[in-house]
Short mmCIF file of C-alpha atoms in Angstrom, two decimals:
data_model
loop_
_atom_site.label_atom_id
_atom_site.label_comp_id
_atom_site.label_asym_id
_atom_site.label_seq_id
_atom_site.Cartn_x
_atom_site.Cartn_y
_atom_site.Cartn_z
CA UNK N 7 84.85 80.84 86.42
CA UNK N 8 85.79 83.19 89.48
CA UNK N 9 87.71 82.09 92.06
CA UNK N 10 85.49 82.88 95.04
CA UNK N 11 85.34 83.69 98.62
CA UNK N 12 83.44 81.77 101.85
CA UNK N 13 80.66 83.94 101.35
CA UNK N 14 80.24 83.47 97.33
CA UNK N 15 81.79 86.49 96.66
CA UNK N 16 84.57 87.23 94.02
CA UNK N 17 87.83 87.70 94.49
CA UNK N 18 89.12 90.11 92.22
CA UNK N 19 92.62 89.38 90.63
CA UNK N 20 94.51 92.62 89.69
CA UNK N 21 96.50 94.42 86.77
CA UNK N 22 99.05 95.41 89.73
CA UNK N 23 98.13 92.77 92.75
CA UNK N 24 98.49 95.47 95.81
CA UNK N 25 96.68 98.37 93.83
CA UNK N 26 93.19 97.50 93.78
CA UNK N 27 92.19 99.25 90.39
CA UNK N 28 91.31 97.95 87.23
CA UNK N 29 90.80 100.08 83.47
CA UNK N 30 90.29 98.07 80.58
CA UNK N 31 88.70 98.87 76.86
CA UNK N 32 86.65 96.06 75.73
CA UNK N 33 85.38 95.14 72.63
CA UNK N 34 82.45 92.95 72.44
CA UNK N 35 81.40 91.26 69.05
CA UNK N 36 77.29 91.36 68.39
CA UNK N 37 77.68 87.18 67.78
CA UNK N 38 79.86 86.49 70.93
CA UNK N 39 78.15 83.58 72.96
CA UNK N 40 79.40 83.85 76.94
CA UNK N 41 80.45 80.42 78.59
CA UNK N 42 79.84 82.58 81.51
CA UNK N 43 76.69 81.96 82.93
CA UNK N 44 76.54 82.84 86.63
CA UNK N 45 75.67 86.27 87.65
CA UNK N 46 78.48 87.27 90.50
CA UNK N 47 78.85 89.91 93.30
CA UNK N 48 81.83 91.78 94.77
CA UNK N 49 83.36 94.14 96.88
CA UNK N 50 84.69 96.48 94.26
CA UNK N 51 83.26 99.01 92.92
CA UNK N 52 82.48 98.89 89.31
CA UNK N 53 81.73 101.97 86.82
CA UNK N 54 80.73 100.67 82.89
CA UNK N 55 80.80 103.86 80.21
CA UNK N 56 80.00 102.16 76.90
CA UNK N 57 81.26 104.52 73.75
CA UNK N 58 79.67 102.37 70.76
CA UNK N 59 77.09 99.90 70.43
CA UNK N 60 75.15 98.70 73.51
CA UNK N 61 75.11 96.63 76.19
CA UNK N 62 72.84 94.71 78.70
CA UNK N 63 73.13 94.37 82.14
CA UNK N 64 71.44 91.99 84.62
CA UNK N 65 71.31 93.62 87.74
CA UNK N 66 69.31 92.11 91.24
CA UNK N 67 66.96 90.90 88.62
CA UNK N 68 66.58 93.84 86.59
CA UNK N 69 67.74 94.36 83.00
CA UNK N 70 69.58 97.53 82.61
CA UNK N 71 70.92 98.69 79.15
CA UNK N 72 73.58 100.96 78.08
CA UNK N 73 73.42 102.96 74.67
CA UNK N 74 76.67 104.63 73.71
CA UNK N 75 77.59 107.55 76.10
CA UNK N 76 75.76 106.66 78.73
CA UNK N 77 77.48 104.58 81.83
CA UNK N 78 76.46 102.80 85.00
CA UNK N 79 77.95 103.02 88.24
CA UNK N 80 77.33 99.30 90.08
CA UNK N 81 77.37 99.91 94.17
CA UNK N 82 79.43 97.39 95.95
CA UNK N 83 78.11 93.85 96.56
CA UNK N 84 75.41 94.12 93.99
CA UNK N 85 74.10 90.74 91.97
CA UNK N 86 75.46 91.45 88.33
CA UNK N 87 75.99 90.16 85.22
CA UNK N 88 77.05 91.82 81.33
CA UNK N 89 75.63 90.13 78.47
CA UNK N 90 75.53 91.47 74.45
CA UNK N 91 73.19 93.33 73.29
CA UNK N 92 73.53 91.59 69.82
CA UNK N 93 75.17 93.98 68.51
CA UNK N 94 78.95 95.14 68.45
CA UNK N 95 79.90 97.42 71.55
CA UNK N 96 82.86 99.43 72.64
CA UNK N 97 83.22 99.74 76.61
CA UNK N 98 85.47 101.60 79.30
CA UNK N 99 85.37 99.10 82.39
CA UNK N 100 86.59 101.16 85.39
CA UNK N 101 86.63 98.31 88.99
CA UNK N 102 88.31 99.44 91.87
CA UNK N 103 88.12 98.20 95.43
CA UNK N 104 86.45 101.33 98.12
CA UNK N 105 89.60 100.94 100.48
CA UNK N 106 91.55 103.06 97.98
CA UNK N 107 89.35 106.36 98.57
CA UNK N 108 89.83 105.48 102.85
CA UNK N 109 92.74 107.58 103.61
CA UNK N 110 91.29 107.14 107.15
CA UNK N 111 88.65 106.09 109.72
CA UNK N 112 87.39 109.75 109.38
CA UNK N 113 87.18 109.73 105.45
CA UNK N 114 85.94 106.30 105.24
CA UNK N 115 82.94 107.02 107.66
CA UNK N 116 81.97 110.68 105.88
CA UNK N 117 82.62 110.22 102.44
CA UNK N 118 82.46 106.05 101.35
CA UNK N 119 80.36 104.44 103.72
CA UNK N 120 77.43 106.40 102.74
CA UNK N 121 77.25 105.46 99.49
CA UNK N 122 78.42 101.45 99.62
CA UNK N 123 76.52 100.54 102.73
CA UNK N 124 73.29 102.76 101.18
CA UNK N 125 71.03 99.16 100.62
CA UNK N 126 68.69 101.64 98.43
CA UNK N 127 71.22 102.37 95.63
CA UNK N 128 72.43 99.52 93.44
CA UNK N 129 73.11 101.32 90.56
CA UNK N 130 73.22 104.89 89.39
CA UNK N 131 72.76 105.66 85.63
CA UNK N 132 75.59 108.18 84.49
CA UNK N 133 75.01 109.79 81.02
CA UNK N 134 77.77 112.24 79.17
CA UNK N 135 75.67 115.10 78.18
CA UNK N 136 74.60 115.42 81.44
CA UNK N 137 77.31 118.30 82.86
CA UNK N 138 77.57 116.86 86.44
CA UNK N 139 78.09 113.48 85.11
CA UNK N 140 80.72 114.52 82.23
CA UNK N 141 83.32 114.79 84.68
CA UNK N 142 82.91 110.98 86.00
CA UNK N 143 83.20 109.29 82.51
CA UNK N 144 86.04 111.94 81.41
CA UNK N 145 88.22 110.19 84.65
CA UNK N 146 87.46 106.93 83.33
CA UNK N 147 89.28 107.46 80.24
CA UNK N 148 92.00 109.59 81.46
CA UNK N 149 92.93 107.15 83.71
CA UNK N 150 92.69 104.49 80.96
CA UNK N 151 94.96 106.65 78.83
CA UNK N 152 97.54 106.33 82.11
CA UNK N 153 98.04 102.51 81.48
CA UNK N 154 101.48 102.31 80.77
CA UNK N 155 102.79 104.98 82.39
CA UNK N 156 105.58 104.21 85.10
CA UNK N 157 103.36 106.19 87.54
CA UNK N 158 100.39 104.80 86.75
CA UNK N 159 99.63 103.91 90.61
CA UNK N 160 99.99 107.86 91.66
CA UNK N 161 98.54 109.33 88.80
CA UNK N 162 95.13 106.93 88.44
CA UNK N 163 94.91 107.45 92.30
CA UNK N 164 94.62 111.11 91.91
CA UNK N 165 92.39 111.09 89.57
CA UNK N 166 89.92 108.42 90.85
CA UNK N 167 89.49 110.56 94.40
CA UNK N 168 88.23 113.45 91.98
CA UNK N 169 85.93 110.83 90.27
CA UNK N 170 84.66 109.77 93.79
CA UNK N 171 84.42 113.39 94.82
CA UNK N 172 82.39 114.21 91.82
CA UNK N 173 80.12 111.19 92.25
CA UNK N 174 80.19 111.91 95.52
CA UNK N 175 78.02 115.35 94.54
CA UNK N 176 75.31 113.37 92.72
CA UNK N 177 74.81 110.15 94.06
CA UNK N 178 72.22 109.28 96.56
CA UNK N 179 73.96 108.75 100.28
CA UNK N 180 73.23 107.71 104.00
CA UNK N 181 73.94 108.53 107.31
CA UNK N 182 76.48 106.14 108.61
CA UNK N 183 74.05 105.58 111.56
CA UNK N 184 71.21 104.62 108.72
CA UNK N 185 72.04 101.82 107.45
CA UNK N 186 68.86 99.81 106.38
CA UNK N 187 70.35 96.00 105.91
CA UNK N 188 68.49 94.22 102.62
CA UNK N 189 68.07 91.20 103.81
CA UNK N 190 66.09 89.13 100.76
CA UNK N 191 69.24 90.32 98.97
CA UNK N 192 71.55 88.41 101.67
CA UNK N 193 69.52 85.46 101.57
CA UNK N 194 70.18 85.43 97.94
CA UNK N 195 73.81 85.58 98.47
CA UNK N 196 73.80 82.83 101.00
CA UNK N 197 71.72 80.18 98.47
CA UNK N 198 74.25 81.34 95.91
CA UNK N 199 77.02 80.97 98.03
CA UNK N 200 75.86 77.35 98.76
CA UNK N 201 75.87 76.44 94.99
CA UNK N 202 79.25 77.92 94.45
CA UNK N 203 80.99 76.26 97.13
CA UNK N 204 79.16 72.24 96.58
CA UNK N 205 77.83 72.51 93.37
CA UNK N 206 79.68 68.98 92.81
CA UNK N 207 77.69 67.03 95.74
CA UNK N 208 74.17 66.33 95.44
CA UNK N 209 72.03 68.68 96.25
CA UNK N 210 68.58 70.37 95.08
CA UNK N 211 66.07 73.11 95.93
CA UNK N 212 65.25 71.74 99.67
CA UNK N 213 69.40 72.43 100.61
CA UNK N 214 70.05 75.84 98.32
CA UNK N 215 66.67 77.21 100.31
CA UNK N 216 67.75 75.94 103.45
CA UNK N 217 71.25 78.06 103.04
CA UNK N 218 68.93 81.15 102.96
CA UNK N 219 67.07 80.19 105.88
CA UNK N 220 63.70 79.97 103.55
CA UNK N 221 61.27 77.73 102.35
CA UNK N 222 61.23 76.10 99.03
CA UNK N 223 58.64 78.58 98.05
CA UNK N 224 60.12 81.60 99.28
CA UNK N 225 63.49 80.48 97.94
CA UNK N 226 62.07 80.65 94.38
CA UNK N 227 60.96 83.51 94.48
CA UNK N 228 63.96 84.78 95.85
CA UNK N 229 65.73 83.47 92.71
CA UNK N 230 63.26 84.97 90.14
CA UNK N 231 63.58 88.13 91.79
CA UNK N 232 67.87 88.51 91.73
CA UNK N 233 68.89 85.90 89.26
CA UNK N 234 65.77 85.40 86.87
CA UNK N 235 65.50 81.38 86.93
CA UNK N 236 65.13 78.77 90.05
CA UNK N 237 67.65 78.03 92.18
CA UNK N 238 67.85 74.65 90.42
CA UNK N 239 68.20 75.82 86.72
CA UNK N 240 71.13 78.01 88.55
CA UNK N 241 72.76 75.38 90.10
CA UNK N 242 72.95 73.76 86.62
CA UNK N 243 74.18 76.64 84.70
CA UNK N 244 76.68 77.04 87.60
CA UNK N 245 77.46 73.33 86.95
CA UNK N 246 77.88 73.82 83.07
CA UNK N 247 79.99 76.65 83.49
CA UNK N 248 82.19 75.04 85.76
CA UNK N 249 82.63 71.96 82.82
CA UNK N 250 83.15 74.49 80.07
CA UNK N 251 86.12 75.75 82.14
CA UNK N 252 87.12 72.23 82.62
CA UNK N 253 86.61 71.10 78.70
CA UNK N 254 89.52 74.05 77.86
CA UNK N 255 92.00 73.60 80.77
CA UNK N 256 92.20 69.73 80.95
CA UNK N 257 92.46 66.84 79.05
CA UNK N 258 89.62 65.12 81.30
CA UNK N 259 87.10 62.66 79.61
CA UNK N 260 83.44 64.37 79.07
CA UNK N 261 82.25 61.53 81.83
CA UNK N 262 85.02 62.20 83.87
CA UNK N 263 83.99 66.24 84.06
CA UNK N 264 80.19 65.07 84.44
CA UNK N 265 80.77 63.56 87.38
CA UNK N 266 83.42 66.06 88.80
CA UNK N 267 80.64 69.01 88.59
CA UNK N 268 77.69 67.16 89.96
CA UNK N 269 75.89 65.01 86.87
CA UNK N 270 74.87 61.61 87.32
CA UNK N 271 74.81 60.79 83.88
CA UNK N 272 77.39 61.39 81.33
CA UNK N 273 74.15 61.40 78.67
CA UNK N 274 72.03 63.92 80.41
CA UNK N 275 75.71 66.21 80.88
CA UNK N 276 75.81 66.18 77.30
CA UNK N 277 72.72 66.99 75.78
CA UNK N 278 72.49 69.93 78.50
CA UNK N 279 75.86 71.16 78.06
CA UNK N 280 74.53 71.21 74.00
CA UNK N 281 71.55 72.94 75.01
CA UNK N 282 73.09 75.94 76.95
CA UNK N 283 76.29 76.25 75.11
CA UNK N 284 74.79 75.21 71.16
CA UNK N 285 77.27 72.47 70.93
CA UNK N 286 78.44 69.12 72.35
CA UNK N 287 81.02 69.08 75.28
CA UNK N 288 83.81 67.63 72.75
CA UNK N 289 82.60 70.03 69.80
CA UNK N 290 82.74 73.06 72.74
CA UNK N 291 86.44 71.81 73.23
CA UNK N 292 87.65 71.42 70.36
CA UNK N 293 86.36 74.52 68.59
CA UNK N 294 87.29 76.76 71.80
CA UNK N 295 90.60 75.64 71.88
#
């Protein structure tokens, strides 16, 4: 689980806490079952290439996939989540926060802000046979091939501002002036926001709608929309998340964690925790650990 901001958001922890980039290779196994269940939003920027294999993505509701050599660059403050594709996959993840491209006011307003405040561009598929993308996907794994290095911080930087200035080139952009706010997409963020922050007290659908300023109606469709499932089934895979953190880092009781994230019953805790996670809370502990 994410430590998060007042407004749902993620903070990001760092390789290097004051340089706001991150390059890792991942590996993920075709059987690998995610404890993570919440889809999340932040300000970074964050660029996926996957090399073998494939992935899924759940982005603002959709489902994007990735085959080998193809990438995706995710705008900043977009609803996502990675999931397996059942099958093993090989991945460059590339997150860096926009502030590192601002040099200035001046370069900030002509050269970021037109792509992160652009509400119409979530995502941008980037493929490696494509010649204008090649150059995007080759920076990823140059500067992965920096880590290491005792200039990592100069060297990465240098070469990021040439990825930017070649996606720059391709990706859709606004007028600073133009900025269209998506405000369904907001409302979202607010409900979500609301689960994240009191997902231990008792609330339901009537409170996570309110949050959003919508009706109980509105507010579910809202959900299906961005998240695919009701604000309620959210707030209880936000809830079971929270316990499976709990199950590894304490030596709580199984009632004792019910309670903590927000279930009445130990009973009910457990046969939902077995039916999102395919085992029991103790099994879940013991086997994790």
């Amino acid at each position: 689980m994410a430590d998060i901001r007042e407004d749902g958001s993620e903070i990001f922890h760092y390789e290097i806490p004051d340089f706001p980039l991150s390059i890792k290779k991942n590996y993920i196994p075709a059987n690998i079952e995610f404890p993570e269940l919440s889809i999340h939003w932040h300000e970074e920027i964050e660029i996926t290439y996957v090399i073998s294999g494939s992935v899924d993505h759940q982005l603002n509701g959709k489902r994007v996939k990735l085959n080998a050599g193809e990438a995706i660059f995710i705008n900043s403050k977009q609803l996502h989540l990675i999931q397996s594709d059942k099958v093993d996959c090989e991945l460059y993840c590339l997150i860096f926060n926009p502030t590192l491209l601002c040099a200035s006011n001046y370069i900030a307003g002509k050269y970021v802000v037109p792509i992160i405040e652009n509400e119409n561009l979530d995502y941008f598929y980037l493929k490696d046979e494509n010649e204008a993308h090649k150059p995007v996907l080759d920076a990823i794994i140059k500067i992965h091939e920096l880590k290491g290095d005792d200039k990592f911080e100069l060297k990465s930087l240098e070469i990021l501002l040439g990825l930017w200035r070649s996606l720059f080139a391709i990706l859709p952009k606004i007028k600073a002036n133009e900025v269209v706010v998506n405000e369904d997409l907001n409302k979202v963020k607010k409900m979500l926001s609301l689960v994240h922050r009191n997902y231990a007290e008792n609330i339901g659908l009537e409170q996570i709608c309110a949050a959003g300023n919508v009706g109980k109606t509105k507010g579910t469709d809202l959900f299906y929309r961005f998240v695919n499932m009701t604000p309620v089934e959210y707030l209880i895979n936000y809830r079971i998340e929270v316990a499976s953190n709990m199950l590894l880092d304490t030596t709580d009781s199984v009632t004792d964690i019910a309670m903590a994230v927000g279930f009445s019953e130990s009973s009910y805790f457990a046969r939902t925790f077995k039916s999102k996670m395919g085992m029991s809370p103790l099994k879940y502990r013991k086997t994790r650990r």
